[in-house]
PDB file of C-alpha atoms in Angstrom:
ATOM      1  CA  MET G   1       0.632   8.519  21.193  1.00 93.00           C
ATOM      2  CA  ASN G   2      -1.000   7.052  18.118  1.00 95.00           C
ATOM      3  CA  LYS G   3       0.920   4.691  15.849  1.00 97.00           C
ATOM      4  CA  PHE G   4       0.445   4.726  12.080  1.00 97.00           C
ATOM      5  CA  LEU G   5       1.818   2.679   9.214  1.00 98.00           C
ATOM      6  CA  ILE G   6       2.447   5.010   6.301  1.00 97.00           C
ATOM      7  CA  LEU G   7       2.566   3.412   2.854  1.00 97.00           C
ATOM      8  CA  LEU G   8       4.333   5.572   0.282  1.00 94.00           C
ATOM      9  CA  ARG G   9       3.430   5.169  -3.365  1.00 90.00           C
ATOM     10  CA  ALA G  10       6.167   4.566  -5.948  1.00 76.00           C
ATOM     11  CA  VAL G  11       9.206   5.284  -3.793  1.00 78.00           C
ATOM     12  CA  ASN G  12      12.531   3.760  -4.873  1.00 69.00           C
ATOM     13  CA  VAL G  13      10.896   1.815  -7.692  1.00 66.00           C
ATOM     14  CA  SER G  14      12.914   1.459 -10.908  1.00 64.00           C
ATOM     15  CA  GLY G  15      15.161   4.335  -9.871  1.00 67.00           C
ATOM     16  CA  GLN G  16      12.239   6.748  -9.484  1.00 75.00           C
ATOM     17  CA  ASN G  17      11.440   8.936  -6.450  1.00 82.00           C
ATOM     18  CA  LYS G  18      14.622   7.979  -4.641  1.00 88.00           C
ATOM     19  CA  ILE G  19      14.527   8.467  -0.900  1.00 90.00           C
ATOM     20  CA  LYS G  20      17.028   6.905   1.445  1.00 91.00           C
ATOM     21  CA  MET G  21      15.054   5.495   4.337  1.00 90.00           C
ATOM     22  CA  VAL G  22      17.660   6.725   6.855  1.00 93.00           C
ATOM     23  CA  GLU G  23      17.176  10.275   5.559  1.00 95.00           C
ATOM     24  CA  LEU G  24      13.393   9.913   5.586  1.00 96.00           C
ATOM     25  CA  LYS G  25      13.510   8.694   9.186  1.00 97.00           C
ATOM     26  CA  GLU G  26      15.589  11.720  10.180  1.00 97.00           C
ATOM     27  CA  ALA G  27      13.306  14.167   8.343  1.00 98.00           C
ATOM     28  CA  LEU G  28      10.207  12.714  10.005  1.00 98.00           C
ATOM     29  CA  GLU G  29      11.813  12.904  13.431  1.00 98.00           C
ATOM     30  CA  VAL G  30      12.764  16.548  12.850  1.00 98.00           C
ATOM     31  CA  ALA G  31       9.103  17.163  11.926  1.00 97.00           C
ATOM     32  CA  GLY G  32       8.026  15.857  15.326  1.00 97.00           C
ATOM     33  CA  PHE G  33       7.190  12.217  14.695  1.00 98.00           C
ATOM     34  CA  VAL G  34       8.548   9.718  17.214  1.00 97.00           C
ATOM     35  CA  GLU G  35       9.248   5.991  17.137  1.00 97.00           C
ATOM     36  CA  VAL G  36       9.947   6.291  13.397  1.00 98.00           C
ATOM     37  CA  LYS G  37      10.826   2.951  11.869  1.00 97.00           C
ATOM     38  CA  THR G  38      11.161   1.982   8.212  1.00 94.00           C
ATOM     39  CA  TYR G  39      10.908  -1.397   6.546  1.00 94.00           C
ATOM     40  CA  ILE G  40      12.775  -2.137   3.313  1.00 88.00           C
ATOM     41  CA  GLN G  41      13.399   0.523   0.705  1.00 83.00           C
ATOM     42  CA  SER G  42       9.951   0.590  -0.892  1.00 78.00           C
ATOM     43  CA  GLY G  43       8.278   3.123   1.375  1.00 89.00           C
ATOM     44  CA  ASN G  44       6.903   1.467   4.490  1.00 95.00           C
ATOM     45  CA  VAL G  45       7.211   3.738   7.512  1.00 97.00           C
ATOM     46  CA  PHE G  46       5.859   3.498  11.038  1.00 98.00           C
ATOM     47  CA  VAL G  47       5.410   6.757  12.946  1.00 98.00           C
ATOM     48  CA  SER G  48       3.894   7.758  16.254  1.00 97.00           C
ATOM     49  CA  SER G  49       2.201  11.090  16.730  1.00 96.00           C
ATOM     50  CA  ASN G  50      -0.139  12.937  19.060  1.00 95.00           C
ATOM     51  CA  GLU G  51      -2.370  13.417  16.010  1.00 94.00           C
ATOM     52  CA  LYS G  52      -5.398  11.121  16.033  1.00 93.00           C
ATOM     53  CA  GLN G  53      -6.637  11.621  12.473  1.00 94.00           C
ATOM     54  CA  ALA G  54      -4.950   9.477   9.838  1.00 94.00           C
ATOM     55  CA  ASN G  55      -5.552  12.000   7.060  1.00 94.00           C
ATOM     56  CA  LYS G  56      -3.708  14.704   9.033  1.00 97.00           C
ATOM     57  CA  VAL G  57      -0.728  12.378   9.500  1.00 97.00           C
ATOM     58  CA  GLU G  58      -0.775  11.557   5.768  1.00 96.00           C
ATOM     59  CA  GLU G  59      -0.741  15.282   4.930  1.00 97.00           C
ATOM     60  CA  LYS G  60       2.125  15.985   7.313  1.00 98.00           C
ATOM     61  CA  VAL G  61       4.255  13.095   5.982  1.00 98.00           C
ATOM     62  CA  LYS G  62       3.539  14.204   2.408  1.00 97.00           C
ATOM     63  CA  LEU G  63       4.642  17.750   3.303  1.00 97.00           C
ATOM     64  CA  VAL G  64       7.846  16.495   4.960  1.00 97.00           C
ATOM     65  CA  ILE G  65       8.696  14.489   1.830  1.00 96.00           C
ATOM     66  CA  SER G  66       7.924  17.453  -0.416  1.00 96.00           C
ATOM     67  CA  ASP G  67      10.019  19.862   1.681  1.00 97.00           C
ATOM     68  CA  SER G  68      12.911  17.477   2.369  1.00 96.00           C
ATOM     69  CA  PHE G  69      13.190  15.592  -0.927  1.00 95.00           C
ATOM     70  CA  ASN G  70      11.314  17.784  -3.418  1.00 94.00           C
ATOM     71  CA  LEU G  71       9.021  14.879  -4.301  1.00 94.00           C
ATOM     72  CA  ASP G  72       5.247  14.633  -4.594  1.00 93.00           C
ATOM     73  CA  VAL G  73       4.507  11.227  -3.076  1.00 93.00           C
ATOM     74  CA  TYR G  74       1.101   9.799  -2.221  1.00 93.00           C
ATOM     75  CA  CYS G  75       0.965   8.693   1.432  1.00 95.00           C
ATOM     76  CA  LEU G  76      -1.602   6.377   2.958  1.00 95.00           C
ATOM     77  CA  ALA G  77      -1.951   5.771   6.703  1.00 96.00           C
ATOM     78  CA  VAL G  78      -3.074   2.263   7.658  1.00 94.00           C
ATOM     79  CA  ALA G  79      -4.238   1.351  11.150  1.00 92.00           C
ATOM     80  CA  LYS G  80      -3.145  -1.920  12.711  1.00 94.00           C
ATOM     81  CA  GLU G  81      -6.735  -3.165  12.842  1.00 93.00           C
ATOM     82  CA  ASP G  82      -7.214  -2.447   9.142  1.00 91.00           C
ATOM     83  CA  LEU G  83      -4.035  -4.292   8.244  1.00 95.00           C
ATOM     84  CA  GLN G  84      -5.171  -7.267  10.325  1.00 95.00           C
ATOM     85  CA  VAL G  85      -8.545  -7.301   8.528  1.00 93.00           C
ATOM     86  CA  ARG G  86      -6.778  -7.244   5.141  1.00 91.00           C
ATOM     87  CA  ILE G  87      -4.798 -10.314   6.103  1.00 95.00           C
ATOM     88  CA  THR G  88      -7.793 -12.145   7.556  1.00 95.00           C
ATOM     89  CA  ASN G  89     -10.057 -11.350   4.568  1.00 94.00           C
ATOM     90  CA  ASN G  90      -7.730 -12.321   1.723  1.00 96.00           C
ATOM     91  CA  PRO G  91      -9.681 -15.075  -0.070  1.00 96.00           C
ATOM     92  CA  PHE G  92      -6.657 -16.203  -2.087  1.00 96.00           C
ATOM     93  CA  ALA G  93      -4.510 -16.790   1.004  1.00 95.00           C
ATOM     94  CA  LYS G  94      -7.077 -19.278   2.293  1.00 91.00           C
ATOM     95  CA  LYS G  95      -6.708 -21.579  -0.694  1.00 90.00           C
ATOM     96  CA  PRO G  96      -4.609 -24.701  -0.211  1.00 89.00           C
ATOM     97  CA  ASP G  97      -1.211 -24.763  -1.889  1.00 88.00           C
ATOM     98  CA  VAL G  98      -1.339 -21.062  -2.780  1.00 91.00           C
ATOM     99  CA  ASP G  99       1.964 -19.538  -3.872  1.00 93.00           C
ATOM    100  CA  THR G 100       2.177 -16.454  -1.643  1.00 94.00           C
ATOM    101  CA  LYS G 101       4.675 -14.896  -4.074  1.00 94.00           C
ATOM    102  CA  GLN G 102       1.731 -14.396  -6.450  1.00 95.00           C
ATOM    103  CA  LEU G 103      -0.438 -12.570  -3.871  1.00 97.00           C
ATOM    104  CA  TYR G 104      -0.639  -8.783  -3.553  1.00 97.00           C
ATOM    105  CA  VAL G 105      -2.812  -6.254  -1.771  1.00 97.00           C
ATOM    106  CA  VAL G 106      -3.609  -2.888  -3.335  1.00 96.00           C
ATOM    107  CA  PHE G 107      -4.487  -0.093  -0.901  1.00 95.00           C
ATOM    108  CA  THR G 108      -6.626   2.601  -2.543  1.00 94.00           C
ATOM    109  CA  SER G 109      -7.535   6.178  -1.701  1.00 93.00           C
ATOM    110  CA  ARG G 110     -11.277   5.547  -1.671  1.00 93.00           C
ATOM    111  CA  GLU G 111     -13.905   2.899  -1.115  1.00 92.00           C
ATOM    112  CA  LEU G 112     -14.509   0.660  -4.125  1.00 92.00           C
ATOM    113  CA  ASN G 113     -17.810  -0.668  -5.423  1.00 88.00           C
ATOM    114  CA  ASP G 114     -19.133  -3.200  -7.924  1.00 84.00           C
ATOM    115  CA  SER G 115     -19.003  -0.745 -10.812  1.00 89.00           C
ATOM    116  CA  ASP G 116     -15.260  -0.331 -10.215  1.00 90.00           C
ATOM    117  CA  LEU G 117     -14.814  -4.031 -10.870  1.00 84.00           C
ATOM    118  CA  ILE G 118     -16.543  -3.568 -14.223  1.00 87.00           C
ATOM    119  CA  VAL G 119     -14.348  -0.569 -15.060  1.00 90.00           C
ATOM    120  CA  LEU G 120     -11.220  -2.579 -14.222  1.00 89.00           C
ATOM    121  CA  ASP G 121     -12.203  -4.957 -17.053  1.00 87.00           C
ATOM    122  CA  MET G 122     -10.651  -8.093 -15.641  1.00 85.00           C
ATOM    123  CA  GLU G 123     -11.476 -10.118 -18.744  1.00 85.00           C
ATOM    124  CA  LYS G 124      -8.420  -8.450 -20.319  1.00 86.00           C
ATOM    125  CA  MET G 125      -6.275  -9.441 -17.338  1.00 87.00           C
ATOM    126  CA  LYS G 126      -7.041 -13.156 -17.190  1.00 89.00           C
ATOM    127  CA  PRO G 127      -5.720 -15.441 -15.880  1.00 93.00           C
ATOM    128  CA  ASP G 128      -4.861 -12.929 -13.114  1.00 94.00           C
ATOM    129  CA  GLU G 129      -7.633 -12.678 -10.517  1.00 94.00           C
ATOM    130  CA  VAL G 130      -8.896  -9.874  -8.259  1.00 93.00           C
ATOM    131  CA  VAL G 131     -11.309  -9.513  -5.370  1.00 93.00           C
ATOM    132  CA  PHE G 132     -12.459  -6.129  -4.056  1.00 89.00           C
ATOM    133  CA  ASP G 133     -12.837  -5.488  -0.350  1.00 87.00           C
ATOM    134  CA  ARG G 134     -13.776  -1.897   0.505  1.00 79.00           C
ATOM    135  CA  SER G 135     -10.697   0.224  -0.239  1.00 83.00           C
ATOM    136  CA  HIS G 136      -8.495  -2.758  -1.041  1.00 91.00           C
ATOM    137  CA  ILE G 137      -7.964  -5.066  -3.953  1.00 95.00           C
ATOM    138  CA  TYR G 138      -6.595  -8.551  -3.511  1.00 96.00           C
ATOM    139  CA  ILE G 139      -4.660  -9.806  -6.508  1.00 97.00           C
ATOM    140  CA  LYS G 140      -3.554 -13.302  -7.396  1.00 96.00           C
ATOM    141  CA  TYR G 141      -1.180 -13.176 -10.335  1.00 97.00           C
ATOM    142  CA  SER G 142      -1.040 -16.224 -12.556  1.00 93.00           C
ATOM    143  CA  VAL G 143       2.673 -15.864 -13.283  1.00 85.00           C
ATOM    144  CA  SER G 144       4.173 -12.773 -11.657  1.00 87.00           C
ATOM    145  CA  ALA G 145       3.406  -9.126 -10.988  1.00 91.00           C
ATOM    146  CA  GLY G 146       6.255  -8.114 -13.272  1.00 88.00           C
ATOM    147  CA  ARG G 147       4.715  -9.878 -16.266  1.00 89.00           C
ATOM    148  CA  SER G 148       1.133  -8.747 -15.781  1.00 93.00           C
ATOM    149  CA  LYS G 149      -0.726  -5.852 -17.368  1.00 91.00           C
ATOM    150  CA  LEU G 150      -2.546  -5.495 -14.038  1.00 94.00           C
ATOM    151  CA  THR G 151      -0.207  -2.889 -12.580  1.00 94.00           C
ATOM    152  CA  ASN G 152      -0.680  -0.205  -9.978  1.00 93.00           C
ATOM    153  CA  LYS G 153      -0.634   2.394 -12.765  1.00 93.00           C
ATOM    154  CA  TYR G 154      -3.371   0.521 -14.662  1.00 95.00           C
ATOM    155  CA  ILE G 155      -5.519   0.369 -11.514  1.00 95.00           C
ATOM    156  CA  GLU G 156      -5.064   4.085 -10.829  1.00 95.00           C
ATOM    157  CA  ASN G 157      -5.859   5.094 -14.399  1.00 95.00           C
ATOM    158  CA  LYS G 158      -8.950   2.906 -14.680  1.00 95.00           C
ATOM    159  CA  LEU G 159     -10.415   3.594 -11.233  1.00 95.00           C
ATOM    160  CA  LYS G 160      -9.294   7.228 -10.874  1.00 95.00           C
ATOM    161  CA  VAL G 161      -7.721   6.557  -7.463  1.00 95.00           C
ATOM    162  CA  PHE G 162      -4.335   6.796  -5.830  1.00 93.00           C
ATOM    163  CA  SER G 163      -3.128   3.359  -4.861  1.00 94.00           C
ATOM    164  CA  THR G 164      -0.099   1.528  -3.620  1.00 94.00           C
ATOM    165  CA  MET G 165       0.583  -2.173  -3.867  1.00 94.00           C
ATOM    166  CA  ARG G 166       2.388  -4.534  -1.481  1.00 95.00           C
ATOM    167  CA  ASN G 167       3.195  -8.195  -1.862  1.00 95.00           C
ATOM    168  CA  TRP G 168       1.667 -10.649   0.574  1.00 97.00           C
ATOM    169  CA  ASN G 169       4.855 -11.368   2.487  1.00 95.00           C
ATOM    170  CA  THR G 170       5.441  -7.637   3.057  1.00 95.00           C
ATOM    171  CA  VAL G 171       1.878  -7.113   4.287  1.00 97.00           C
ATOM    172  CA  ASN G 172       2.332  -9.901   6.829  1.00 97.00           C
ATOM    173  CA  LYS G 173       5.718  -8.574   7.938  1.00 97.00           C
ATOM    174  CA  LEU G 174       4.265  -5.085   8.417  1.00 97.00           C
ATOM    175  CA  LEU G 175       1.571  -6.463  10.704  1.00 97.00           C
ATOM    176  CA  GLU G 176       4.211  -8.358  12.650  1.00 96.00           C
ATOM    177  CA  MET G 177       6.168  -5.093  13.064  1.00 96.00           C
ATOM    178  CA  TYR G 178       3.127  -3.153  14.293  1.00 94.00           C
TER     179      TYR G 178
END
């Protein structure tokens, strides 16, 4: 069996794309996934499958959600090793006296490059800070995510990607649960 963390984009946020995690767990089990476990209501799901390819698992979870809840939700499978690298590589987390409530990780649907940083136009977002790392963006908000213009929607529109964002404490808890 292969274990995957599935990150769902924009589930149960501001009353949109409502899915009860208990119902999602049941639907995924009916679809053949085992060891299904959810974490909080914002779309973090662990599944085990005989499937080895992450993109196939993403497609199957997306189909289950579409069929069971009539929702079109972006799904991203994250391997344990990748999650560990994200935690290890976060440059903001290494700074002394960092407020972890201001740290977020954005998981994107494709690899990012230097030109993407230009397109993101971070001068408009200051004093918020970002660092790119392959298909992830580390964010350090100056005040809070809720007050920033640097939102998941902004990132998707500017970079033409699907993405989903998690706060630093959630990312660490997900690794602990793996």
